[in-house]
Structure formats: C-alpha cells, structure tokens
mmCIF file of C-alpha atoms in Angstrom:
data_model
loop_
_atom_site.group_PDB
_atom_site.id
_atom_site.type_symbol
_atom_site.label_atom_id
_atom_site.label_comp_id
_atom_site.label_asym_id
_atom_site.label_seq_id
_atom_site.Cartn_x
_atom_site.Cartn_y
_atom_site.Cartn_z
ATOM 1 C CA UNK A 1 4.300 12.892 28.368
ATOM 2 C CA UNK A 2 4.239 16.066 26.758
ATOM 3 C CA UNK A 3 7.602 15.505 25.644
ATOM 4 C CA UNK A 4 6.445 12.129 23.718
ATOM 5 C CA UNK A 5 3.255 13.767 22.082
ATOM 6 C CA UNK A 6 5.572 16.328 20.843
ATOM 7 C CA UNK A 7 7.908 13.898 19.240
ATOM 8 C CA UNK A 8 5.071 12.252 17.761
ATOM 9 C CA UNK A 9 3.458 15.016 15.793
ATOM 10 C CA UNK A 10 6.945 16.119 14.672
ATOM 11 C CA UNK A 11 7.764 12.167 13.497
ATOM 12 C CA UNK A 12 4.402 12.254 11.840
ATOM 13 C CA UNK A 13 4.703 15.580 9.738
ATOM 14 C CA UNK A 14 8.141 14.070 8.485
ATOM 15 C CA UNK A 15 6.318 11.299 7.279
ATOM 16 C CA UNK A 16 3.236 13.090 6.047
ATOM 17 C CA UNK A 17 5.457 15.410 4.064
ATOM 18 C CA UNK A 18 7.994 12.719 2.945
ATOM 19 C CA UNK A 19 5.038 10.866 1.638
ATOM 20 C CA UNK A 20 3.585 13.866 -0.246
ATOM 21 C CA UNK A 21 7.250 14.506 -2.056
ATOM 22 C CA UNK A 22 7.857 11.340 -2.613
ATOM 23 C CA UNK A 23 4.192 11.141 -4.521
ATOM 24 C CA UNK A 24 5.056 14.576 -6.790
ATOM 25 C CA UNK A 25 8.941 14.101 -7.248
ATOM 26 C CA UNK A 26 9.429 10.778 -6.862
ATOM 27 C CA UNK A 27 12.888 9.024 -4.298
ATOM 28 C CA UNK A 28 15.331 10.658 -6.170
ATOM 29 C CA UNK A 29 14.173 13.870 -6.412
ATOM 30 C CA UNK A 30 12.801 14.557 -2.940
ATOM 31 C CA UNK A 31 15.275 16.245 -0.228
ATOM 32 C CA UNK A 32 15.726 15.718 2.686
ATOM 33 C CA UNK A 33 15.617 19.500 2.884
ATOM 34 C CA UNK A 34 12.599 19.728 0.919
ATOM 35 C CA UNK A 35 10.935 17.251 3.165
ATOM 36 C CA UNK A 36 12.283 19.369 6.504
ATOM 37 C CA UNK A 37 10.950 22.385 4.913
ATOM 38 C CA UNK A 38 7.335 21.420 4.531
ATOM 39 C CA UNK A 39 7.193 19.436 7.880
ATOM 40 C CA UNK A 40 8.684 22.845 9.251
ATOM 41 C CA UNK A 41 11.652 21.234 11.362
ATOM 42 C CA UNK A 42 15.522 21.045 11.171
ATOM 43 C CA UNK A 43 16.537 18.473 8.267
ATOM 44 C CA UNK A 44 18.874 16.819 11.123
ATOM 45 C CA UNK A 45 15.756 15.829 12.998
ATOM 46 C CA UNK A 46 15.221 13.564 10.026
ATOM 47 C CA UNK A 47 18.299 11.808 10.363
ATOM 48 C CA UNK A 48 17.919 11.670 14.000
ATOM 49 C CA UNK A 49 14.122 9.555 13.550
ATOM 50 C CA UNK A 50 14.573 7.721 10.455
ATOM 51 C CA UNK A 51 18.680 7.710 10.182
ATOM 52 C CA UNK A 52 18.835 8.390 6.429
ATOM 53 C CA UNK A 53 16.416 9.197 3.876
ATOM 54 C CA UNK A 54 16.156 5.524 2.793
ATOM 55 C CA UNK A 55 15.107 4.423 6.389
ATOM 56 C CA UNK A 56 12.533 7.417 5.981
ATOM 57 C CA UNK A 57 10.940 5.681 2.778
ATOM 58 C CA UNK A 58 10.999 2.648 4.239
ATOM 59 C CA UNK A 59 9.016 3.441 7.100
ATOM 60 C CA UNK A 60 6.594 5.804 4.767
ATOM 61 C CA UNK A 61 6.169 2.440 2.636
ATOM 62 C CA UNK A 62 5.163 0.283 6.047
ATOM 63 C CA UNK A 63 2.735 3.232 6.314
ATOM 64 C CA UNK A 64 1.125 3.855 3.465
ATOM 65 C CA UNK A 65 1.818 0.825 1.741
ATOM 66 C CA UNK A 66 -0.258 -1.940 4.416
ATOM 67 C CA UNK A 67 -2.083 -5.183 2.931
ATOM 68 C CA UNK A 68 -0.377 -7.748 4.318
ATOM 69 C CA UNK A 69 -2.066 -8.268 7.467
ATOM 70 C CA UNK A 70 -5.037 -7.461 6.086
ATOM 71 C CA UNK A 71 -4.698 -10.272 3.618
ATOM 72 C CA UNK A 72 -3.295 -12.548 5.991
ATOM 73 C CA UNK A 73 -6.278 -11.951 7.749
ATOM 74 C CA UNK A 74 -8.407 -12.830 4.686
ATOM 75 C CA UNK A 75 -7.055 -15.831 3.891
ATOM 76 C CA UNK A 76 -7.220 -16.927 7.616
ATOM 77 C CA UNK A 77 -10.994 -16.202 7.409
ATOM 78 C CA UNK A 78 -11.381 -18.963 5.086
ATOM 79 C CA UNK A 79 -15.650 -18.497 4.542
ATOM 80 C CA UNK A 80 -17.277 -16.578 1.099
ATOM 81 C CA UNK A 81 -17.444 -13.433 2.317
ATOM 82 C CA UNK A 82 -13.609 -12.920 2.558
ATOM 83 C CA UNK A 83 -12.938 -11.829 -0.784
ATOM 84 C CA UNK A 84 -15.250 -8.932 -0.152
ATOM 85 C CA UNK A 85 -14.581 -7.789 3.353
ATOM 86 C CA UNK A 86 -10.849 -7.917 1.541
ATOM 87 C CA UNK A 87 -12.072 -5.731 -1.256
ATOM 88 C CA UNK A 88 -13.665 -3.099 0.871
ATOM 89 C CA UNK A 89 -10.865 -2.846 3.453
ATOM 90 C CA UNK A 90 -8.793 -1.696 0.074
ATOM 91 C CA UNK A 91 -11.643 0.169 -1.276
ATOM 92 C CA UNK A 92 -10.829 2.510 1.695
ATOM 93 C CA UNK A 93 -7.728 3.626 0.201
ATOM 94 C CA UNK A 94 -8.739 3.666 -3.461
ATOM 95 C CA UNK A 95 -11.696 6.329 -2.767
ATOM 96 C CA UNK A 96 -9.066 8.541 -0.149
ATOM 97 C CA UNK A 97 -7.536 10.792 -2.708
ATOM 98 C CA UNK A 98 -4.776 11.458 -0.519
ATOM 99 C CA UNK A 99 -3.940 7.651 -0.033
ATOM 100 C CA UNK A 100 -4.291 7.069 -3.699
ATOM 101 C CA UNK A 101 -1.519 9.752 -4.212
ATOM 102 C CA UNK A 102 0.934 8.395 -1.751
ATOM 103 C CA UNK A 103 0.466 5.071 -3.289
ATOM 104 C CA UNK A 104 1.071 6.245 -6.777
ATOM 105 C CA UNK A 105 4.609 8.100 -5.219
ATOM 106 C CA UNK A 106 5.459 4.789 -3.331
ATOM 107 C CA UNK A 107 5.362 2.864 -6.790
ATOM 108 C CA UNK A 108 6.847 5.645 -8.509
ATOM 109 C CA UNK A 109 9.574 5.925 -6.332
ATOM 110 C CA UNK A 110 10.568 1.798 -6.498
ATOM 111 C CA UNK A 111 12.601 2.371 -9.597
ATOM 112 C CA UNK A 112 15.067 5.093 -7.976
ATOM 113 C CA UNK A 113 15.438 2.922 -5.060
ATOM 114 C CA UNK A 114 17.342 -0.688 -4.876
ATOM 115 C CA UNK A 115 15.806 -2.087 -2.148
ATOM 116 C CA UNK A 116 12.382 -0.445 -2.528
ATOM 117 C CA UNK A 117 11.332 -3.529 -4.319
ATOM 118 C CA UNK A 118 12.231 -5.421 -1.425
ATOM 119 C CA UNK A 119 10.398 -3.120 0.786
ATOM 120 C CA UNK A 120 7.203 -2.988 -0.884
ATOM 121 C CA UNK A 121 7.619 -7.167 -0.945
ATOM 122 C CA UNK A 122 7.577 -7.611 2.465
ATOM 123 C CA UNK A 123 4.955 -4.816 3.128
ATOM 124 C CA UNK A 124 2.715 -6.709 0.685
ATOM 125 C CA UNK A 125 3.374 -10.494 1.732
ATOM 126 C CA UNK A 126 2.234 -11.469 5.232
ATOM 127 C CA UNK A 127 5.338 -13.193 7.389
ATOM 128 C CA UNK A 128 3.757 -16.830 8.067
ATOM 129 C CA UNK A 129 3.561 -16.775 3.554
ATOM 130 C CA UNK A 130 6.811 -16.037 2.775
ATOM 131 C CA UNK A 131 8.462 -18.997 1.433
ATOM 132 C CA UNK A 132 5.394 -21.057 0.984
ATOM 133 C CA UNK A 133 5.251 -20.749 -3.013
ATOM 134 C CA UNK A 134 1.441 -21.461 -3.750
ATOM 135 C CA UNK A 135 0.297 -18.807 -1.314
ATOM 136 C CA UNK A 136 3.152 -15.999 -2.579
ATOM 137 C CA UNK A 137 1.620 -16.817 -5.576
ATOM 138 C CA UNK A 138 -1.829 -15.684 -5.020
ATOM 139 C CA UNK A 139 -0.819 -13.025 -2.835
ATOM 140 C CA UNK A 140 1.298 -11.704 -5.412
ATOM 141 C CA UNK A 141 -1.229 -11.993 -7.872
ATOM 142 C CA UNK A 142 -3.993 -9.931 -5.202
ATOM 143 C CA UNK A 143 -1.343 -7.226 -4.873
ATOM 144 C CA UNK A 144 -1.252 -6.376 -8.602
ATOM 145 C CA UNK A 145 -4.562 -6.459 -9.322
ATOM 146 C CA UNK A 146 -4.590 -3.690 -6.074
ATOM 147 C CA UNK A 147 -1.804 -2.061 -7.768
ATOM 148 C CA UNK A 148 -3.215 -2.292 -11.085
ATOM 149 C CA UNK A 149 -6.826 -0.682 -9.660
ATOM 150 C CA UNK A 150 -5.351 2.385 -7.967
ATOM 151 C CA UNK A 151 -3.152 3.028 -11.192
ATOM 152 C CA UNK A 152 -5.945 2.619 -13.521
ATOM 153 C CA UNK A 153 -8.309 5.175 -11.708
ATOM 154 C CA UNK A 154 -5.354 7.664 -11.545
ATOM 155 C CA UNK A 155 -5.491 7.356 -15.272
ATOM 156 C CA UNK A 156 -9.043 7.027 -15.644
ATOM 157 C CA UNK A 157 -8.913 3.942 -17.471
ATOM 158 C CA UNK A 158 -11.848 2.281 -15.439
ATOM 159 C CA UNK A 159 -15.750 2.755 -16.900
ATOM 160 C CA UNK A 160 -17.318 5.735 -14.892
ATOM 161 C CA UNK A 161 -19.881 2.718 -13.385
ATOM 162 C CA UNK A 162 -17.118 1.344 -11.727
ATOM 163 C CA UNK A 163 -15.816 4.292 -10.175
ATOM 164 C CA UNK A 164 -19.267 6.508 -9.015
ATOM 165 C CA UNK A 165 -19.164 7.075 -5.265
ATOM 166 C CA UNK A 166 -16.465 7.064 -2.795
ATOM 167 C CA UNK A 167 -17.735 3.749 -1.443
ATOM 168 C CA UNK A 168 -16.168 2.029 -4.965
ATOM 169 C CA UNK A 169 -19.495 -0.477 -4.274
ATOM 170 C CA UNK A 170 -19.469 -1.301 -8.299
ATOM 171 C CA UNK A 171 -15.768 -1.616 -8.300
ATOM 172 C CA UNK A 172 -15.691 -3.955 -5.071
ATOM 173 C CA UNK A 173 -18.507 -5.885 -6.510
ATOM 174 C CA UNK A 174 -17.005 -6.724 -10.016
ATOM 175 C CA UNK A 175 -13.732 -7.582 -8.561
ATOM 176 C CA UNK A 176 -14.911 -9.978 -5.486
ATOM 177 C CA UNK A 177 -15.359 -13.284 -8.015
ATOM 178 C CA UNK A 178 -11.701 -12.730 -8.701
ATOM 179 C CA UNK A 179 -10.555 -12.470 -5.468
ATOM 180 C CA UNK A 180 -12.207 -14.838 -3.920
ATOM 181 C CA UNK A 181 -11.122 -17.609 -6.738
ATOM 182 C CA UNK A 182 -7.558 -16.827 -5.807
ATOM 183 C CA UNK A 183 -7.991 -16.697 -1.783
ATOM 184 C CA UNK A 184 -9.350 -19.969 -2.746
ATOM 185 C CA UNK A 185 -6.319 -21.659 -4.295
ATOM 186 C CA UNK A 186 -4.930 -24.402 -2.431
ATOM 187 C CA UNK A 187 -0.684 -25.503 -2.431
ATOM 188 C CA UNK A 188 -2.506 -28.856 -3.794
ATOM 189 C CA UNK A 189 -3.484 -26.586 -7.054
ATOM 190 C CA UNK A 190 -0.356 -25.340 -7.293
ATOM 191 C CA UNK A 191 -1.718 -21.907 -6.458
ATOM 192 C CA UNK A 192 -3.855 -22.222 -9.110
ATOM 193 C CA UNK A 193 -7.559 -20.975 -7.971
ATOM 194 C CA UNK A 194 -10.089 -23.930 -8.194
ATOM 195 C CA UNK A 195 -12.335 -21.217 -10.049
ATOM 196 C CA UNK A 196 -10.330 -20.461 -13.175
#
C-alpha cells in the first residue's frame, strides 16, 4: 500500500511539473530532463509512467484540460439553470491562477504537437457527441468561448467588472444567456440555438 501511495505522489509531481513547463516553454521546449529535474526523480521514471513525452502531454491534457463530462452533463440536465451551473463549474478554473496557467501552456503547446489537436478534441467533446454534427457544433462553439475567456483574462482584455473576485460572479452572469442559447440548440435547428 505504501508502495502504491509512493508511486502516486511520484506520477503526480511528473505531471504537476510537466504541466508547469509545458505552460512557460511550451511542447517543444520542455525536457524530459527538465521535467525530471523539478519533479526531483530519474528522467527514466518518466518513460517508465507515461512511455514518451507525448503520452506525458497527453495525459497532462486529460488532466488539466476536463469539460467534456462536465458538459455532457449539462446538456443532459436539460432545465434553465444548466447554462449556469456549466458556467460556474468553469469559473473554478478561470479564478485558480495555477489552472489558468496550465491551460494557457496546454493551448500553447497544440502547435508543436501533431496530435495535440486531436487530444484537446476528444478532451473537450463528450463520447456519446462525437459524430452527431448539431451537438459537436455547439460544443465546439462552448469550448471556444471557454478558451477565448481564459485567454482574454491572461491578457486583460476583459472590463475590470467582469473580472472582480475570484468567484468570476459578473463574468458567469454575462455569459449564461449565451450558453444557455447554445445548450439549447436542437439537431432539428441544425445546431443553430433557438435564441439567436
């Protein structure tokens, strides 16, 4: 048991410091080395978790990088307080500094990387969605504006009303109309929300 836990906290300081690379150097740049050197273990140990540094992003993207059953879950909720309960669930990570960054090194890190475009897909799309065009659709659309809100108060392009307290309560309250107009689309719309 021991053992285990000890395993654990080693896989998780890979991952912790992968992430943390990955958000200052971007894919390419980070090392393997560099990543065993902050977690403070052998860089075969890396190799012997993950099997490569791509599997290592990967699983750092399934980490930090986690709507999709969250939004599977919203759109299963089907009632008018979805939208929100959606919002704050990703509020969560836009007022955690430390999440913010890791997201900001996953997307950075999608160019240097071939298939990290396909990993962030399927770590954004729930698996009963794929393939079923008017709700990839809306999902898709969901995911950038999530994307596009964590950029944008990295950069401080959002008004300071929408970003006071760590709660993001303005920010969650200006976006829910939106949200909820596109968790409201139907296949019989063409994905198109009802609202718009």
């Amino acid at each position: 048991m021991a053992e285990a836990r000890g395993i654990s906290v080693i896989r998780q300081a890979i991952m912790r410091s992968a992430a943390d690379l990955f958000a200052e150097v971007g894919y390419r740049k980070a090392s393997l080395r560099g990543i065993a050197a902050d977690a403070g273990c052998d860089p075969a140990l890396i190799a012997h978790y993950f099997g490569s540094k791509e599997g290592l992003f990967t699983v750092v993207v399934a980490e930090t990088v986690r709507p999709a059953g969250v939004l599977q879950e919203a759109m299963d909720r089907r009632d008018p307080e979805a939208a929100e309960w959606l919002l704050r669930h990703a509020a969560t990570d836009w007022g955690d500094p430390v999440q913010q960054r890791r997201i900001l090194g996953v997307l950075r890190s999608v160019p240097d990387l071939p298939v990290a475009r396909e990993r962030m897909s399927q770590s954004l799309v729930p698996e009963g969605v794929a393939g079923v065009a008017a709700d990839e659709i809306r999902l898709a659309l969901i995911s950038s504006l999530f994307v596009g809100v964590v950029t944008a108060r990295h950069m401080d392009l959002l008004p300071p009303e929408l970003t006071v307290g760590g709660d993001c309560s303005e920010l969650v309250r200006a976006l829910t109309p939106v949200v909820a107009a596109y968790l409201a689309a139907s296949p019989a719309t063409g994905g198109r929300p009802d609202a718009l």
